[in-house]
mmCIF file of C-alpha atoms in Angstrom:
data_model
loop_
_atom_site.group_PDB
_atom_site.id
_atom_site.type_symbol
_atom_site.label_atom_id
_atom_site.label_comp_id
_atom_site.label_asym_id
_atom_site.label_seq_id
_atom_site.Cartn_x
_atom_site.Cartn_y
_atom_site.Cartn_z
ATOM 1 C CA LYS A 1 15.282 123.940 129.743
ATOM 2 C CA TYR A 2 12.218 123.699 131.929
ATOM 3 C CA GLU A 3 12.554 127.273 133.103
ATOM 4 C CA PHE A 4 10.049 129.231 131.049
ATOM 5 C CA ILE A 5 7.494 131.631 132.489
ATOM 6 C CA TYR A 6 4.215 129.720 133.075
ATOM 7 C CA LYS A 7 6.458 126.601 133.321
ATOM 8 C CA LEU A 8 6.110 125.697 129.665
ATOM 9 C CA CYS A 9 8.186 123.153 127.827
ATOM 10 C CA SER A 10 9.991 123.100 124.533
ATOM 11 C CA PHE A 11 8.101 120.983 122.000
ATOM 12 C CA TYR A 12 9.376 119.049 119.018
ATOM 13 C CA CYS A 13 6.877 118.023 116.333
ATOM 14 C CA VAL A 14 8.155 115.381 113.921
ATOM 15 C CA LEU A 15 6.422 113.880 110.881
ATOM 16 C CA TYR A 16 7.057 110.273 109.825
ATOM 17 C CA TYR A 17 4.924 108.481 107.249
ATOM 18 C CA ARG A 18 1.400 108.397 108.763
ATOM 19 C CA ARG A 19 2.586 109.054 112.299
ATOM 20 C CA ILE A 20 2.910 112.325 114.134
ATOM 21 C CA LEU A 21 5.385 112.360 117.010
ATOM 22 C CA ILE A 22 5.093 115.169 119.571
ATOM 23 C CA GLN A 23 7.893 115.288 122.124
ATOM 24 C CA ASP A 24 8.297 117.712 125.013
ATOM 25 C CA ASN A 25 11.082 118.167 127.559
ATOM 26 C CA ALA A 26 8.952 118.577 130.684
ATOM 27 C CA PRO A 27 9.642 116.581 133.897
ATOM 28 C CA GLY A 28 7.328 113.714 132.843
ATOM 29 C CA LEU A 29 4.641 111.870 134.806
ATOM 30 C CA ASN A 30 4.876 109.126 137.375
ATOM 31 C CA MET A 31 2.684 106.036 137.268
ATOM 32 C CA SER A 32 -0.061 107.393 139.514
ATOM 33 C CA GLU A 33 -0.368 110.504 137.340
ATOM 34 C CA VAL A 34 -0.627 108.374 134.210
ATOM 35 C CA GLN A 35 -3.398 106.362 135.814
ATOM 36 C CA GLN A 36 -5.330 109.588 136.378
ATOM 37 C CA LEU A 37 -5.346 110.489 132.695
ATOM 38 C CA PRO A 38 -8.957 111.033 131.587
ATOM 39 C CA ASP A 39 -10.977 108.578 129.546
ATOM 40 C CA LYS A 40 -13.776 111.034 128.852
ATOM 41 C CA VAL A 41 -14.075 114.758 128.244
ATOM 42 C CA GLY A 42 -14.489 116.738 131.460
ATOM 43 C CA ASP A 43 -12.796 114.092 133.601
ATOM 44 C CA SER A 44 -9.327 115.678 133.798
ATOM 45 C CA ALA A 45 -7.340 115.642 137.027
ATOM 46 C CA LYS A 46 -6.740 119.364 136.399
ATOM 47 C CA LYS A 47 -10.435 120.129 136.730
ATOM 48 C CA GLY A 48 -11.048 123.010 139.117
ATOM 49 C CA LYS A 49 -7.470 124.294 138.806
ATOM 50 C CA PRO A 50 -7.831 127.488 136.752
ATOM 51 C CA ASN A 51 -4.075 128.122 136.734
ATOM 52 C CA LYS A 52 -3.574 124.907 134.725
ATOM 53 C CA ARG A 53 -3.922 124.415 130.995
ATOM 54 C CA GLY A 54 -6.085 121.491 129.979
ATOM 55 C CA GLU A 55 -8.844 121.388 132.580
ATOM 56 C CA LYS A 56 -11.220 119.284 130.493
ATOM 57 C CA GLY A 57 -9.075 116.677 128.724
ATOM 58 C CA ILE A 58 -10.330 117.841 125.321
ATOM 59 C CA GLY A 59 -6.896 117.985 123.712
ATOM 60 C CA LEU A 60 -5.744 114.562 124.858
ATOM 61 C CA LEU A 61 -8.955 112.866 123.732
ATOM 62 C CA ALA A 62 -9.244 114.731 120.422
ATOM 63 C CA PHE A 63 -7.120 112.175 118.555
ATOM 64 C CA GLY A 64 -10.291 110.453 117.313
ATOM 65 C CA SER A 65 -10.815 113.302 114.853
ATOM 66 C CA ILE A 66 -7.668 112.321 112.910
ATOM 67 C CA GLY A 67 -7.112 108.632 113.706
ATOM 68 C CA ASN A 68 -8.008 105.636 115.821
ATOM 69 C CA ARG A 69 -4.998 105.308 118.095
ATOM 70 C CA VAL A 70 -2.630 107.370 120.221
ATOM 71 C CA HIS A 71 0.376 106.183 122.254
ATOM 72 C CA PHE A 72 1.233 108.081 125.410
ATOM 73 C CA ILE A 73 4.788 107.585 126.739
ATOM 74 C CA THR A 74 6.280 109.500 129.646
ATOM 75 C CA LYS A 75 9.392 109.309 131.811
ATOM 76 C CA ARG A 76 10.791 111.106 134.807
ATOM 77 C CA LYS A 77 14.511 111.724 135.001
ATOM 78 C CA GLU A 78 15.031 109.558 138.085
ATOM 79 C CA TYR A 79 13.335 106.504 136.523
ATOM 80 C CA THR A 80 14.908 103.946 134.197
ATOM 81 C CA LYS A 81 11.640 102.787 132.625
ATOM 82 C CA TYR A 82 8.871 104.571 130.749
ATOM 83 C CA ASN A 83 5.204 104.697 131.694
ATOM 84 C CA TYR A 84 2.987 103.824 128.741
ATOM 85 C CA MET A 85 -0.718 104.040 127.913
ATOM 86 C CA ARG A 86 -2.537 103.556 124.619
ATOM 87 C CA TYR A 87 -5.937 104.995 123.719
ATOM 88 C CA GLU A 88 -7.976 103.500 120.894
ATOM 89 C CA ILE A 89 -11.354 104.173 119.324
ATOM 90 C CA ASP A 90 -13.227 101.301 117.700
ATOM 91 C CA ASP A 91 -13.800 101.238 113.950
ATOM 92 C CA ASP A 92 -17.221 102.843 114.272
ATOM 93 C CA ASN A 93 -15.600 105.740 116.165
ATOM 94 C CA GLU A 94 -18.118 105.258 118.947
ATOM 95 C CA ARG A 95 -16.315 103.921 122.000
ATOM 96 C CA LEU A 96 -13.005 104.862 123.630
ATOM 97 C CA GLU A 97 -10.836 102.006 124.784
ATOM 98 C CA ASN A 98 -7.620 102.376 126.732
ATOM 99 C CA ALA A 99 -5.189 99.547 127.308
ATOM 100 C CA ASP A 100 -3.823 98.825 130.737
ATOM 101 C CA VAL A 101 -1.054 101.129 131.872
ATOM 102 C CA ASP A 102 2.282 99.441 131.345
ATOM 103 C CA GLU A 103 6.000 100.001 131.817
ATOM 104 C CA ILE A 104 8.346 99.720 128.859
ATOM 105 C CA ASP A 105 12.137 99.718 128.701
ATOM 106 C CA GLU A 106 14.687 101.282 126.353
ATOM 107 C CA ARG A 107 14.755 98.212 124.128
ATOM 108 C CA ARG A 108 11.056 98.521 123.344
ATOM 109 C CA MET A 109 11.444 102.278 122.856
ATOM 110 C CA ARG A 110 14.032 101.568 120.149
ATOM 111 C CA GLU A 111 12.079 98.756 118.506
ATOM 112 C CA THR A 112 8.552 100.161 118.639
ATOM 113 C CA PHE A 113 8.947 103.912 118.856
ATOM 114 C CA TYR A 114 11.769 106.359 118.229
ATOM 115 C CA GLY A 115 14.438 105.688 120.805
ATOM 116 C CA PRO A 116 14.938 106.645 124.453
ATOM 117 C CA PHE A 117 14.787 110.114 125.969
ATOM 118 C CA ASN A 118 15.937 111.404 129.351
ATOM 119 C CA HIS A 119 12.678 112.917 130.615
ATOM 120 C CA GLY A 120 9.426 114.338 129.325
ATOM 121 C CA THR A 121 6.417 113.037 127.460
ATOM 122 C CA GLN A 122 6.031 111.633 123.974
ATOM 123 C CA VAL A 123 2.705 111.380 122.154
ATOM 124 C CA VAL A 124 2.565 109.263 118.996
ATOM 125 C CA LEU A 125 -0.528 109.701 116.834
ATOM 126 C CA ASP A 126 -1.486 107.122 114.222
ATOM 127 C CA VAL A 127 -3.133 109.352 111.636
ATOM 128 C CA ARG A 128 -5.494 108.286 108.852
ATOM 129 C CA ARG A 129 -3.759 108.593 105.477
ATOM 130 C CA ASP A 130 -6.374 110.855 103.878
ATOM 131 C CA ILE A 131 -6.216 113.326 106.755
ATOM 132 C CA TYR A 132 -2.434 113.139 106.952
ATOM 133 C CA ASP A 133 -1.991 113.924 103.259
ATOM 134 C CA LYS A 134 -4.501 116.766 103.376
ATOM 135 C CA ARG A 135 -3.814 118.478 106.694
ATOM 136 C CA PHE A 136 -0.336 117.666 107.918
ATOM 137 C CA LYS A 137 1.807 119.739 105.571
ATOM 138 C CA ASP A 138 4.739 121.707 106.955
ATOM 139 C CA ALA A 139 3.256 125.071 105.985
ATOM 140 C CA GLU A 140 -0.091 124.315 107.642
ATOM 141 C CA ILE A 141 1.507 123.037 110.855
ATOM 142 C CA ARG A 142 3.813 126.055 110.973
ATOM 143 C CA ARG A 143 0.906 128.485 110.547
ATOM 144 C CA PHE A 144 -1.215 126.614 113.095
ATOM 145 C CA LEU A 145 1.514 126.764 115.755
ATOM 146 C CA GLN A 146 2.206 130.444 115.099
ATOM 147 C CA GLU A 147 -1.462 131.332 115.453
ATOM 148 C CA MET A 148 -2.327 128.993 118.321
ATOM 149 C CA PHE A 149 0.623 129.982 120.534
ATOM 150 C CA ALA A 150 1.350 133.518 119.279
ATOM 151 C CA PRO A 151 1.727 135.187 122.724
ATOM 152 C CA LEU A 152 4.146 132.517 123.942
ATOM 153 C CA LEU A 153 6.229 132.549 120.757
ATOM 154 C CA ILE A 154 6.456 136.346 120.684
ATOM 155 C CA ALA A 155 7.497 136.388 124.366
ATOM 156 C CA ASN A 156 9.954 133.518 123.716
ATOM 157 C CA GLN A 157 8.326 131.455 126.453
ATOM 158 C CA VAL A 158 8.065 128.283 124.378
ATOM 159 C CA SER A 159 9.817 126.875 121.322
ATOM 160 C CA PHE A 160 8.686 124.485 118.610
ATOM 161 C CA HIS A 161 10.696 122.485 116.106
ATOM 162 C CA LEU A 162 9.261 120.809 113.019
ATOM 163 C CA GLY A 163 10.744 118.218 110.680
ATOM 164 C CA LYS A 164 11.117 114.561 109.741
ATOM 165 C CA ILE A 165 12.780 111.965 111.930
ATOM 166 C CA GLY A 166 16.461 111.614 111.129
ATOM 167 C CA GLU A 167 16.578 114.925 109.257
ATOM 168 C CA ASN A 168 17.236 118.505 110.234
ATOM 169 C CA VAL A 169 14.397 120.212 112.060
ATOM 170 C CA GLU A 170 13.197 123.779 111.598
ATOM 171 C CA LYS A 171 12.632 126.079 114.537
ATOM 172 C CA ILE A 172 9.218 127.734 114.296
ATOM 173 C CA GLU A 173 9.709 131.478 114.545
ATOM 174 C CA ALA A 174 7.257 133.904 116.112
ATOM 175 C CA PRO A 175 4.714 135.314 113.636
ATOM 176 C CA VAL A 176 5.884 138.371 111.700
ATOM 177 C CA LEU A 177 4.021 141.507 112.777
ATOM 178 C CA LYS A 178 3.162 143.728 109.789
ATOM 179 C CA GLY A 179 1.893 147.277 109.956
ATOM 180 C CA GLU A 180 1.933 149.691 112.902
ATOM 181 C CA GLU A 181 1.734 148.737 116.543
ATOM 182 C CA LEU A 182 -1.454 150.036 118.130
ATOM 183 C CA ILE A 183 -0.990 148.723 121.665
ATOM 184 C CA ARG A 184 1.300 146.285 123.456
ATOM 185 C CA LYS A 185 0.764 146.292 127.211
ATOM 186 C CA ARG A 186 -0.763 144.565 130.223
ATOM 187 C CA ILE A 187 -4.119 146.090 131.160
ATOM 188 C CA THR A 188 -5.357 145.756 134.733
ATOM 189 C CA PHE A 189 -9.042 145.928 135.633
ATOM 190 C CA GLU A 190 -10.994 145.542 138.861
ATOM 191 C CA THR A 191 -13.769 143.129 139.765
ATOM 192 C CA ARG A 192 -15.551 141.985 142.893
ATOM 193 C CA SER A 193 -16.489 138.601 144.265
ATOM 194 C CA ARG A 194 -18.219 137.475 147.441
ATOM 195 C CA ALA A 195 -15.305 135.316 148.447
ATOM 196 C CA LYS A 196 -12.430 137.726 147.740
ATOM 197 C CA GLY A 197 -14.089 141.128 147.664
ATOM 198 C CA SER A 198 -12.287 143.550 145.362
ATOM 199 C CA GLU A 199 -9.796 141.827 143.069
ATOM 200 C CA SER A 200 -7.414 142.970 140.333
ATOM 201 C CA LEU A 201 -7.373 140.989 137.084
ATOM 202 C CA SER A 202 -5.399 141.613 133.915
ATOM 203 C CA LEU A 203 -5.103 140.906 130.224
ATOM 204 C CA ASP A 204 -2.178 141.246 127.831
ATOM 205 C CA ALA A 205 -2.987 143.045 124.595
ATOM 206 C CA LEU A 206 -1.019 143.194 121.357
ATOM 207 C CA LEU A 207 -2.893 144.895 118.514
ATOM 208 C CA MET A 208 -1.505 145.904 115.112
ATOM 209 C CA VAL A 209 -2.937 148.070 112.328
ATOM 210 C CA ASP A 210 -2.173 146.981 108.784
ATOM 211 C CA ILE A 211 -4.067 149.199 106.345
ATOM 212 C CA ALA A 212 -3.245 146.819 103.477
ATOM 213 C CA SER A 213 -4.935 143.873 105.201
ATOM 214 C CA GLU A 214 -8.404 142.550 104.412
ATOM 215 C CA SER A 215 -8.489 139.656 106.874
ATOM 216 C CA GLY A 216 -7.446 141.015 110.250
ATOM 217 C CA LYS A 217 -8.836 139.420 113.449
ATOM 218 C CA VAL A 218 -8.077 139.850 117.128
ATOM 219 C CA ALA A 219 -7.850 136.396 118.695
ATOM 220 C CA VAL A 220 -8.581 135.500 122.306
ATOM 221 C CA HIS A 221 -5.946 133.503 124.183
ATOM 222 C CA SER A 222 -6.018 131.976 127.647
ATOM 223 C CA LYS A 223 -2.626 131.494 129.320
ATOM 224 C CA GLY A 224 -1.008 131.936 125.915
ATOM 225 C CA VAL A 225 -3.144 129.367 124.060
ATOM 226 C CA ARG A 226 -5.795 130.477 121.555
ATOM 227 C CA VAL A 227 -9.379 129.642 122.499
ATOM 228 C CA TYR A 228 -11.279 131.914 120.082
ATOM 229 C CA ASP A 229 -10.309 133.090 116.602
ATOM 230 C CA ALA A 230 -11.893 136.498 117.114
ATOM 231 C CA ILE A 231 -13.273 138.696 119.902
ATOM 232 C CA PRO A 232 -16.950 138.516 118.757
ATOM 233 C CA LEU A 233 -16.821 134.727 119.110
ATOM 234 C CA LEU A 234 -16.131 135.245 122.800
ATOM 235 C CA GLU A 235 -18.888 137.819 123.269
ATOM 236 C CA GLU A 236 -21.432 138.496 120.503
ATOM 237 C CA ASP A 237 -22.261 141.991 121.797
ATOM 238 C CA LEU A 238 -18.703 143.096 121.018
ATOM 239 C CA ALA A 239 -19.409 142.639 117.296
ATOM 240 C CA SER A 240 -21.057 146.090 117.386
ATOM 241 C CA PHE A 241 -17.758 147.728 118.362
ATOM 242 C CA PRO A 242 -15.715 148.603 115.237
ATOM 243 C CA LEU A 243 -12.304 147.908 116.750
ATOM 244 C CA TRP A 244 -13.105 144.212 117.165
ATOM 245 C CA THR A 245 -14.475 143.716 113.644
ATOM 246 C CA CYS A 246 -12.119 145.929 111.643
ATOM 247 C CA ARG A 247 -10.312 143.867 108.996
ATOM 248 C CA GLN A 248 -7.237 146.092 109.246
ATOM 249 C CA VAL A 249 -6.730 145.365 112.963
ATOM 250 C CA TYR A 250 -5.178 142.083 114.076
ATOM 251 C CA GLY A 251 -3.376 140.599 117.065
ATOM 252 C CA PHE A 252 -4.554 139.061 120.305
ATOM 253 C CA ILE A 253 -5.634 139.535 123.864
ATOM 254 C CA ASP A 254 -4.270 136.989 126.332
ATOM 255 C CA ILE A 255 -6.037 136.415 129.645
ATOM 256 C CA PRO A 256 -3.737 134.729 132.169
ATOM 257 C CA THR A 257 -5.565 135.528 135.390
ATOM 258 C CA PHE A 258 -8.842 133.595 135.319
ATOM 259 C CA ARG A 259 -10.471 130.653 133.617
ATOM 260 C CA LEU A 260 -11.428 131.063 129.978
ATOM 261 C CA THR A 261 -12.188 127.790 128.248
ATOM 262 C CA LEU A 262 -13.254 126.807 124.768
ATOM 263 C CA GLY A 263 -17.005 126.697 124.265
ATOM 264 C CA ARG A 264 -19.604 129.245 125.308
ATOM 265 C CA ASP A 265 -20.991 126.956 127.991
ATOM 266 C CA GLY A 266 -17.586 126.682 129.663
ATOM 267 C CA ILE A 267 -17.430 130.344 130.664
ATOM 268 C CA GLU A 268 -19.217 131.769 133.668
ATOM 269 C CA ARG A 269 -20.762 134.670 131.769
ATOM 270 C CA ASN A 270 -22.734 135.918 134.726
ATOM 271 C CA SER A 271 -19.655 136.259 136.886
ATOM 272 C CA ASN A 272 -18.375 139.707 137.805
ATOM 273 C CA ALA A 273 -14.965 138.784 136.412
ATOM 274 C CA TYR A 274 -16.361 138.079 132.947
ATOM 275 C CA LYS A 275 -18.508 141.219 132.972
ATOM 276 C CA SER A 276 -15.468 143.280 133.967
ATOM 277 C CA LEU A 277 -13.522 141.742 131.089
ATOM 278 C CA VAL A 278 -16.230 142.702 128.585
ATOM 279 C CA ASP A 279 -16.373 146.225 130.039
ATOM 280 C CA THR A 280 -12.619 146.516 129.605
ATOM 281 C CA LEU A 281 -12.821 145.436 125.950
ATOM 282 C CA GLU A 282 -15.555 148.023 125.352
ATOM 283 C CA LYS A 283 -13.349 150.733 126.897
ATOM 284 C CA MET A 284 -10.454 149.651 124.678
ATOM 285 C CA ASP A 285 -12.678 150.224 121.656
ATOM 286 C CA GLY A 286 -13.511 153.735 122.857
ATOM 287 C CA GLU A 287 -9.842 154.588 123.381
ATOM 288 C CA LEU A 288 -8.287 152.921 120.352
ATOM 289 C CA TRP A 289 -10.844 153.099 117.551
ATOM 290 C CA PRO A 290 -10.393 156.877 116.944
ATOM 291 C CA ILE A 291 -6.688 156.202 116.398
ATOM 292 C CA VAL A 292 -7.455 153.402 113.951
ATOM 293 C CA ALA A 293 -10.070 155.484 112.122
ATOM 294 C CA GLU A 294 -7.523 158.251 111.610
ATOM 295 C CA LYS A 295 -4.999 155.807 110.193
ATOM 296 C CA LEU A 296 -7.594 154.390 107.826
ATOM 297 C CA LYS A 297 -8.358 157.801 106.291
ATOM 298 C CA GLY A 298 -5.333 157.535 104.046
ATOM 299 C CA ARG A 299 -6.187 153.964 103.069
ATOM 300 C CA GLU A 300 -8.245 154.910 99.995
ATOM 301 C CA LYS A 301 -5.529 157.257 98.742
ATOM 302 C CA ILE A 302 -2.938 154.513 99.146
ATOM 303 C CA ARG A 303 -5.152 152.098 97.220
ATOM 304 C CA GLU A 304 -5.661 154.681 94.448
ATOM 305 C CA ASP A 305 -1.928 155.377 94.270
ATOM 306 C CA LYS A 306 -1.231 151.663 94.080
ATOM 307 C CA LEU A 307 -3.783 151.221 91.304
ATOM 308 C CA LEU A 308 -2.344 154.155 89.318
ATOM 309 C CA SER A 309 1.146 152.739 89.738
ATOM 310 C CA GLU A 310 0.010 149.351 88.430
ATOM 311 C CA VAL A 311 -1.754 150.969 85.439
ATOM 312 C CA ASN A 312 1.355 153.021 84.703
ATOM 313 C CA GLU A 313 3.521 149.895 84.627
ATOM 314 C CA ILE A 314 1.079 148.186 82.262
ATOM 315 C CA LEU A 315 1.078 151.200 79.926
ATOM 316 C CA LYS A 316 4.876 151.247 79.924
ATOM 317 C CA ASP A 317 4.905 147.625 78.770
ATOM 318 C CA ILE A 318 2.366 148.417 76.030
ATOM 319 C CA TYR A 319 4.100 151.527 74.653
ATOM 320 C CA LYS A 320 7.709 150.451 74.823
ATOM 321 C CA ASP A 321 7.423 148.534 71.528
ATOM 322 C CA LEU A 322 5.361 151.202 69.676
ATOM 323 C CA GLU A 323 6.834 153.856 67.369
ATOM 324 C CA PRO A 324 6.419 157.411 68.613
ATOM 325 C CA LEU A 325 3.613 159.397 66.997
ATOM 326 C CA GLY A 326 4.727 161.546 64.033
ATOM 327 C CA LYS A 327 7.844 159.525 63.315
ATOM 328 C CA MET A 328 8.210 158.692 59.606
ATOM 329 C CA PRO A 329 8.302 154.956 58.884
ATOM 330 C CA ARG A 330 11.511 153.414 57.619
ATOM 331 C CA GLY A 331 11.922 151.759 54.216
ATOM 332 C CA PRO A 332 10.175 152.446 50.934
ATOM 333 C CA VAL A 333 7.334 154.905 50.810
ATOM 334 C CA ILE A 334 4.228 153.595 49.101
ATOM 335 C CA HIS A 335 2.134 156.057 47.079
ATOM 336 C CA PRO A 336 -1.198 154.556 46.187
ATOM 337 C CA GLY A 337 -1.693 154.375 42.438
ATOM 338 C CA VAL A 338 1.746 155.778 41.665
ATOM 339 C CA GLY A 339 4.207 153.088 42.645
ATOM 340 C CA THR A 340 7.167 153.029 44.986
ATOM 341 C CA HIS A 341 10.459 154.781 45.128
ATOM 342 C CA PRO A 342 13.221 155.080 47.690
ATOM 343 C CA ARG A 343 12.737 157.995 50.027
ATOM 344 C CA GLY A 344 14.467 161.135 48.852
ATOM 345 C CA SER A 345 15.094 159.792 45.351
ATOM 346 C CA GLY A 346 13.562 160.896 42.065
ATOM 347 C CA GLU A 347 14.309 157.611 40.414
ATOM 348 C CA GLY A 348 11.916 154.821 39.740
ATOM 349 C CA LYS A 349 8.891 157.022 39.118
ATOM 350 C CA GLN A 350 6.145 155.606 36.918
ATOM 351 C CA ARG A 351 4.168 157.713 34.490
#
């Protein structure tokens, strides 16, 4: 149902030979909207609309990194035909070409693609075989979706299904949260602008502490979609704050209230809003790091206990087949230079 918070859709990702089919259940686009689809990065119709995902057209035009062709098919519920556009990149991967926008009917959908649908958008990627075999494995796609859309999956605001056409599909579950919850809340902070004066902004934070981890990172998400793998990639100065570099802390901050795009040049770093965000992250370090540091005090003892337990198990395996010390051996007793005789018997002695 198209009733999620942020107006997200339910996506279905299907693998088929060297094609990737991505199907959503959104309302679909009309012909004029299809004609506005970008043919170069930065030329999106969503440009200047910070409440929209996809302001720069990067995602739509990124198909050239995995193949030479993408088919874009969309349909609104009230229409009988589908609006179609195809993007291609020439063999030298230098120039983008897009065919004329066309209308296709259900017959062509059955013959050329994967059958009709009531409404929504379908993207069919023709993927190079080497990349397909290397990158498009179920486990990698599952992990990518869980990491890229973690806030939306955890809040049950979007759903993904993965599988092969004509077979059962698997629903992608929200990532499993291991360890102890450090914080899960919406944090409000103030900023000022010439146009609006004082303004309240917010971020959603979910941080976990897993003292057994060695690879923890706090990702940065914008409107539920990951834009940076870790906080210091957003702001280098934050690398000096231990909370944001600790390998036992993981999770995300999600910023739904103002524009935060991929690429350092895409963020207005001199704006009061961005400075207020950085100040807020610094304050979070001051409040939360003492709690983390206290939890980490017992980490070395836990590691030592684990090591001792492992050594103990190894020793058990070694000693279980050995005779106890001091136990007399079974069978004949051998007396060097004298001969042998059964234990406890005076017979068989040699003189």
